[in-house]
Tab-separated table of C-alpha atoms and ligand atoms in Angstrom:
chain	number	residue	atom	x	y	z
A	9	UNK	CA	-55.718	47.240	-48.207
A	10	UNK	CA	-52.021	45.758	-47.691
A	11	UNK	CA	-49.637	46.067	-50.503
A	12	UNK	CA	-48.244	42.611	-51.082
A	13	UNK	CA	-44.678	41.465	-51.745
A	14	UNK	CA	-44.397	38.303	-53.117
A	15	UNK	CA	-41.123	36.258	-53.914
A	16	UNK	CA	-41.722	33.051	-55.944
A	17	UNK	CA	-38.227	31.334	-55.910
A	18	UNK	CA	-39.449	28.068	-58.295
A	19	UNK	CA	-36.709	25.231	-58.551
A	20	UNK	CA	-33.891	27.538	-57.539
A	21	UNK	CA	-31.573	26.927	-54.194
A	22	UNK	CA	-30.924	23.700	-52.113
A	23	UNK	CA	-32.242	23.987	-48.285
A	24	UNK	CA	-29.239	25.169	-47.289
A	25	UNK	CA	-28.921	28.197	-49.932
A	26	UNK	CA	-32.426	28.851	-49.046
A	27	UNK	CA	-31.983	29.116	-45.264
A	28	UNK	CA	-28.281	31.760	-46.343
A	29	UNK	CA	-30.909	33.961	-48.321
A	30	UNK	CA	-33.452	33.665	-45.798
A	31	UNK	CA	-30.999	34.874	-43.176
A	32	UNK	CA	-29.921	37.773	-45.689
A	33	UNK	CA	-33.245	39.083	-46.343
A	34	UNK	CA	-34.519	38.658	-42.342
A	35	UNK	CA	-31.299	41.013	-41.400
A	36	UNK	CA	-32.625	43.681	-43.749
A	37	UNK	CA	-36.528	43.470	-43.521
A	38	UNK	CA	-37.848	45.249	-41.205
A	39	UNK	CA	-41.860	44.845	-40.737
A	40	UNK	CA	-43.942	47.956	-41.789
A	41	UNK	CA	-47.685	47.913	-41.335
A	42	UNK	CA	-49.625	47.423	-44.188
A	43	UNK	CA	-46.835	45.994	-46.132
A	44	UNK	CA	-46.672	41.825	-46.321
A	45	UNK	CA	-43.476	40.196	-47.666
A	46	UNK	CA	-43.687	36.635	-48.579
A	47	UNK	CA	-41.423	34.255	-50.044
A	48	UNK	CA	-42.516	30.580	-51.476
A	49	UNK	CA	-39.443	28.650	-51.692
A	50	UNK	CA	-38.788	24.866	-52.583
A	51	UNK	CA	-41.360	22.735	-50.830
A	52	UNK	CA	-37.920	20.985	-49.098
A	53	UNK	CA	-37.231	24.017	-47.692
A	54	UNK	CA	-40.079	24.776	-45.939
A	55	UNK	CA	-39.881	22.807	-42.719
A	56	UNK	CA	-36.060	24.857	-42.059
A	57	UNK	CA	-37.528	28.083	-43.074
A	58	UNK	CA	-40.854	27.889	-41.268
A	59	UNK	CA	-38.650	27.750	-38.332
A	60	UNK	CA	-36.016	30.397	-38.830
A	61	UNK	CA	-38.224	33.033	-40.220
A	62	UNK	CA	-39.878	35.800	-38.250
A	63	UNK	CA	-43.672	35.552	-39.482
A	64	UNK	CA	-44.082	39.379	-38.716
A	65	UNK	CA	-41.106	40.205	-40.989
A	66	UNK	CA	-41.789	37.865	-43.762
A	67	UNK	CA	-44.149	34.777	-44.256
A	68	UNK	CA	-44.097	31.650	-45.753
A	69	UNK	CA	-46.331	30.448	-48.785
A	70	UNK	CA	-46.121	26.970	-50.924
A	71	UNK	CA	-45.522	26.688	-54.392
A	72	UNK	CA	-47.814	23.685	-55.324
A	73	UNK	CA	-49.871	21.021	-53.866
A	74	UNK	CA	-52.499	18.447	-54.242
A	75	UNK	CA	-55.965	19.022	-53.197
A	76	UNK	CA	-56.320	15.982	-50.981
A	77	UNK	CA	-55.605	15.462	-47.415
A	78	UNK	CA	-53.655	12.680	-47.737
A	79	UNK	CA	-53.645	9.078	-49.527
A	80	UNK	CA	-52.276	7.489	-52.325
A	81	UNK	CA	-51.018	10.045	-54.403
A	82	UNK	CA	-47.290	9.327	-54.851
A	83	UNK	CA	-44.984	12.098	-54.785
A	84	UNK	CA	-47.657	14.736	-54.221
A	85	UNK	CA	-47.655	17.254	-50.440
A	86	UNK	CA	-51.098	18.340	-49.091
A	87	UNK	CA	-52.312	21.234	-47.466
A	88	UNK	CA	-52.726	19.538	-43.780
A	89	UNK	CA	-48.697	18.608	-44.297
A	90	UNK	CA	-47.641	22.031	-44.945
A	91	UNK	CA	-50.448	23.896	-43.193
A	92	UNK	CA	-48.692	24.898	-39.840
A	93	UNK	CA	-45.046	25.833	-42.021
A	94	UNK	CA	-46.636	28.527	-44.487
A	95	UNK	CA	-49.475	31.245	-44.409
A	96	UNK	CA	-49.697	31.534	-48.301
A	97	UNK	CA	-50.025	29.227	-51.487
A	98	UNK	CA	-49.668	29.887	-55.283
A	99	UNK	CA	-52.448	28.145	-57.145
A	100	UNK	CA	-52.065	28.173	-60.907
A	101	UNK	CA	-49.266	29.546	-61.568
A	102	UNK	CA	-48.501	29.682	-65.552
A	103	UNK	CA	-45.969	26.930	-65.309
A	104	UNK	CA	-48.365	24.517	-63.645
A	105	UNK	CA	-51.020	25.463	-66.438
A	106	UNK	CA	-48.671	25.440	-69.518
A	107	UNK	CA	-45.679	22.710	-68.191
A	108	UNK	CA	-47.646	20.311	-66.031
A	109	UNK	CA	-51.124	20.845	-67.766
A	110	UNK	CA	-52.896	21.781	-64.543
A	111	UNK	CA	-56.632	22.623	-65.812
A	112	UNK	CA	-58.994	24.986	-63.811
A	113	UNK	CA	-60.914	22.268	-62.434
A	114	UNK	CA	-57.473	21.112	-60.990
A	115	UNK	CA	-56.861	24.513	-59.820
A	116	UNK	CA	-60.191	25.391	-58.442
A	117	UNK	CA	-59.979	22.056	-56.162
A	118	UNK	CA	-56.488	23.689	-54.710
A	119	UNK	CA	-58.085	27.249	-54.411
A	120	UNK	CA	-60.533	25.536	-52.379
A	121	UNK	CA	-58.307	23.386	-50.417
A	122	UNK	CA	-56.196	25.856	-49.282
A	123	UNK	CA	-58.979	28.077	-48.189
A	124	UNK	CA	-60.232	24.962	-46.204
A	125	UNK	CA	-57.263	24.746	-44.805
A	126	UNK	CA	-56.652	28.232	-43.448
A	127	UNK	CA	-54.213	29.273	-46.267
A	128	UNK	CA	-54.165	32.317	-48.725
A	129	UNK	CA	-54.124	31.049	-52.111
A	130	UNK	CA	-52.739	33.436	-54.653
A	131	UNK	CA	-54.444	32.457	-57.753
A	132	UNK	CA	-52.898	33.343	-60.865
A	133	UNK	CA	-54.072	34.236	-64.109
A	134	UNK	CA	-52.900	35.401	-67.430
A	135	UNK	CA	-53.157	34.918	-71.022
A	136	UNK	CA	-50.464	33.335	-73.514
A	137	UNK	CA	-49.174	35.556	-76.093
A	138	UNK	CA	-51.273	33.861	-79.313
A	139	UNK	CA	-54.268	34.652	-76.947
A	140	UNK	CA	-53.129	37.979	-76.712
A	141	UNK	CA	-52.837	38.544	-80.146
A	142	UNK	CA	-55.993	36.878	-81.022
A	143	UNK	CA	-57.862	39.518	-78.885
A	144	UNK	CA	-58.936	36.448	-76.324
A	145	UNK	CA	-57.448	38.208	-73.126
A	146	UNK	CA	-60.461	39.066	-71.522
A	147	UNK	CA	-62.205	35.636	-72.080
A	148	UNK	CA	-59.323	33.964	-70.873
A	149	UNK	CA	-58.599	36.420	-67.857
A	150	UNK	CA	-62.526	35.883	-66.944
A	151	UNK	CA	-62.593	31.941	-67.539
A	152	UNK	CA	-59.301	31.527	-65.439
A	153	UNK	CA	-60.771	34.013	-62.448
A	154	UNK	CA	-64.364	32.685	-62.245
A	155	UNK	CA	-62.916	28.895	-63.083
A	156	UNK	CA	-60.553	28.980	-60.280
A	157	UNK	CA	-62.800	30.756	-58.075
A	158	UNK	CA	-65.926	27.996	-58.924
A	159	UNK	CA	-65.613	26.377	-55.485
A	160	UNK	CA	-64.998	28.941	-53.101
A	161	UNK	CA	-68.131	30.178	-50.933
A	162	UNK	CA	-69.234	34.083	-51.425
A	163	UNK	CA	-68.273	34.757	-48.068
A	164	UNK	CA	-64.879	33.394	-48.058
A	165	UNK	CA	-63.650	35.406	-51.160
A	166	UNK	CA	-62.091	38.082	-49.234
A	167	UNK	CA	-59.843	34.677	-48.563
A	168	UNK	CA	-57.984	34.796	-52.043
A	169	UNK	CA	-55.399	36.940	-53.410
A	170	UNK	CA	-55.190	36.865	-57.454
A	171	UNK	CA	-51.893	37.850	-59.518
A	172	UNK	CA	-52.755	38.413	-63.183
A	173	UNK	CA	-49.228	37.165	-64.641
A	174	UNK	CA	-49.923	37.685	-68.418
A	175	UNK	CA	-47.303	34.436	-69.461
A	176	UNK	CA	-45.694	36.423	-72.078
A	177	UNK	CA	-43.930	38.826	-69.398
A	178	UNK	CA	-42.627	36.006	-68.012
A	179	UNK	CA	-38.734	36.259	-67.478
A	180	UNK	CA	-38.318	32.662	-66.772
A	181	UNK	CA	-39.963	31.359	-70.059
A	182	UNK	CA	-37.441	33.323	-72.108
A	183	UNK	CA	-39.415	36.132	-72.628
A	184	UNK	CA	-37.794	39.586	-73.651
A	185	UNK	CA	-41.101	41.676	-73.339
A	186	UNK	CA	-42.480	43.413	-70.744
A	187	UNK	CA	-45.939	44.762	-69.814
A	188	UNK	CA	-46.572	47.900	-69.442
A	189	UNK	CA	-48.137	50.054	-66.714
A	190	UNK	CA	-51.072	50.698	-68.907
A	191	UNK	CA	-51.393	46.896	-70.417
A	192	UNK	CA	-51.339	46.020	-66.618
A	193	UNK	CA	-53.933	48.776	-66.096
A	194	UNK	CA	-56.650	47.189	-68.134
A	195	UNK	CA	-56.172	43.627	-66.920
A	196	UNK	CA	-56.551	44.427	-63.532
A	197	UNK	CA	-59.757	46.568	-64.456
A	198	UNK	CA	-60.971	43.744	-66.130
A	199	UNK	CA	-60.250	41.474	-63.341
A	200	UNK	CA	-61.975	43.969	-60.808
A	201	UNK	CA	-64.979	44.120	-63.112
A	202	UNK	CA	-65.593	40.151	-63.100
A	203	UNK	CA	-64.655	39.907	-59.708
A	204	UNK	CA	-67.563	42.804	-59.296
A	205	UNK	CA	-69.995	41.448	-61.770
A	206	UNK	CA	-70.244	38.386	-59.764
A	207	UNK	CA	-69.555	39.214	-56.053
A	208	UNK	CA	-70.613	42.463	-55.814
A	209	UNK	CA	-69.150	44.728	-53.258
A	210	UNK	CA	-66.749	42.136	-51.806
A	211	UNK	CA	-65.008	42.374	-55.353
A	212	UNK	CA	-63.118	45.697	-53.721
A	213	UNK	CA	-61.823	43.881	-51.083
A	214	UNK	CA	-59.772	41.227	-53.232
A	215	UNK	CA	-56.052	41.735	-53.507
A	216	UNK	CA	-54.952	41.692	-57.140
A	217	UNK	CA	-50.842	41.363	-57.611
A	218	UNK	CA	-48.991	41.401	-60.618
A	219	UNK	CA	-46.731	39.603	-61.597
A	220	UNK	CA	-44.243	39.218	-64.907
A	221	UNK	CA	-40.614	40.212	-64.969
A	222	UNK	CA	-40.808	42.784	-62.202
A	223	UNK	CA	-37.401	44.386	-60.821
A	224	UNK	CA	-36.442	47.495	-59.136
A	225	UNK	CA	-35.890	49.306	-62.223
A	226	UNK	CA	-39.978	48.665	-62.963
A	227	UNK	CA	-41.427	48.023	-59.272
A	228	UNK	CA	-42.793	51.332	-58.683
A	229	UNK	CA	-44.702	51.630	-62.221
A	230	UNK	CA	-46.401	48.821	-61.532
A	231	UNK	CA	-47.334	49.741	-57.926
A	232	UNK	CA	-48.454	53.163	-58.931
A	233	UNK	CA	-51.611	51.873	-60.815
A	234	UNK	CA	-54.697	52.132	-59.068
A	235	UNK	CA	-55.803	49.042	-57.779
A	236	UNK	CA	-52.804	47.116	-57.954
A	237	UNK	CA	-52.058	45.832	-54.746
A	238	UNK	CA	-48.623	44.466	-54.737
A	239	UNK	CA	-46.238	42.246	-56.831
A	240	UNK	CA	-45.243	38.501	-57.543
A	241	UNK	CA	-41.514	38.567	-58.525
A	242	UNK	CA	-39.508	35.474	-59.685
A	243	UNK	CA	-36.320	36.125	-61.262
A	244	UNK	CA	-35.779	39.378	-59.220
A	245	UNK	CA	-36.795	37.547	-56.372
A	246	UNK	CA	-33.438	35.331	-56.941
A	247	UNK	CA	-31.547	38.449	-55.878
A	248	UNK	CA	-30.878	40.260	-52.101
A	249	UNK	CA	-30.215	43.146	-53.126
A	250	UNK	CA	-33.008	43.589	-56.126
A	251	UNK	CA	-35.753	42.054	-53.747
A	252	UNK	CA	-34.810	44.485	-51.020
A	253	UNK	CA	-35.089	47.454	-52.979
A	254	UNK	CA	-38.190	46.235	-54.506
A	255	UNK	CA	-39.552	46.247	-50.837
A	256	UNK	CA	-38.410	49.520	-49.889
A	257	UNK	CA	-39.922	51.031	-53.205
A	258	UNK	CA	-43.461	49.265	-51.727
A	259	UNK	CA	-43.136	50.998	-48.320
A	260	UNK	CA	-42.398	54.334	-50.265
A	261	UNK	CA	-45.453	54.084	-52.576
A	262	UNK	CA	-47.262	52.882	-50.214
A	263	UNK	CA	-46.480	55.839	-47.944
A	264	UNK	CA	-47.188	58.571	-50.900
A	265	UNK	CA	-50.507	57.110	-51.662
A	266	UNK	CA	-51.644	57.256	-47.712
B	308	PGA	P1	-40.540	36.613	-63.379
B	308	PGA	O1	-41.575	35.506	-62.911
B	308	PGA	O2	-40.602	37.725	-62.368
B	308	PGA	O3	-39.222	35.917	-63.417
B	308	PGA	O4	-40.992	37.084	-64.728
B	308	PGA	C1	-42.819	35.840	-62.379
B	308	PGA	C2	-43.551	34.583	-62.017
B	308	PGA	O5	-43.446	33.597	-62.756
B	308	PGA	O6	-44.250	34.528	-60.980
């Protein structure tokens, strides 16, 4: 399976500080088999980066959407709009769930738009920290899988990539703790296993990222565990030089384990 490297930027950079970084990262990538970089910028920025980027060094994806093709939905971008400028789209990421109160039925309408539309959504999952404390993580890991997965068609679930993002690792939301390798461990087990439970075989086949204050300094822990398939960076993902290294740690591990 590929090891994924995924750079979510959020509300950070005009066009133009997008397309400088872009150019930055493009001089240093080179592409490596097995390995996918991907970076999800501002939707402004995607039209000037779908054009300057080399898809074979590193693709595009979307940050948000709406589920519809088009109509009156003011303010909203659809999957046929940004379909030919990105290979990739994040689907329920924590600050959709928690800041704009996106539900799972909201995000299992994008998981399945984007699949009808030839994307890759990365669905993300994770618990907040009074769910962790409350013991609920594995209710709310298997809700926000099998919710977000509701409409997608047994034989198109090799289609989805999902990041477990537990939302207090979160850099962004002011959080000081971290997961560790072994906290990471059992969510992605426990992901696996649902996946399994319902899909059966196909369940192996399903990228799993994680995601939740990842830099250099912790890349490689987190891409040592079994059955974690690559990494959805934000704040790290702000930075050349920590994004970079982040990639060359994925090629090395990558590397060892082959
Ligand atoms: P972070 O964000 O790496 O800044 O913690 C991860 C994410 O929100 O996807």
């Amino acid at each position: 399976m590929k090891t994924y490297i995924v750079g979510n930027w959020k509300m950070n950079f005009t066009v133009g500080e997008s397309s400088l970084y872009l150019h930055k990262l493009l001089a240093k990538v080179h592409a490596a088999r097995g390995l996918e970089v991907v970076v999800a910028p501002s939707t402004m920025a995607l039209q000037t980066l779908s054009l300057q980027t080399d898809r074979r060094k590193i693709k595009l994806g979307a940050q948000n959407f709406y589920h519809q093709d088009f109509g009156a939905y003011t303010g909203e971008v659809s999957i046929a709009q940004i379909r030919s400028l990105v290979d990739y789209a994040i689907v329920g990421h924590s600050e959709r769930r928690y800041v704009f109160r996106e539900t799972d039925k909201d995000i299992k309408l994008k998981v399945a738009a984007a699949i009808r539309g030839g994307l890759t959504p990365i669905l993300c999952v994770g618990e907040t920290e009074s769910e962790r404390t409350f013991g609920e993580t594995a209710d709310v890991l298997r809700d926000q899988v099998l919710g977000g997965l509701m409409d997608v068609a047994k034989e198109d679930l090799t289609k989805v990539i999902i990041a477990y993002e537990p939302v207090w690792a979160i850099s962004g939301h002011g959080s000081v703790k971290v997961a560790t390798p072994l906290d990471v461990k059992e969510a992605l087990t426990l992901i696996r296993k649902t996946l399994y439970e319902t899909y059966g075989k196909k369940a192996l086949e399903v990228p799993i990222l994680f995601g939740g204050s990842v830099k250099s300094l912790n890349a490689e822990s987190y891409l040592s565990i079994p059955g974690c398939n690559g990494l959805l960076i934000g704040g790290a993902s702000l930075i050349a030089p920590e994004f970079l290294d982040i990639i060359e740690i994925a090629k090395r591990v990558k590397n060892e384990r082959e």
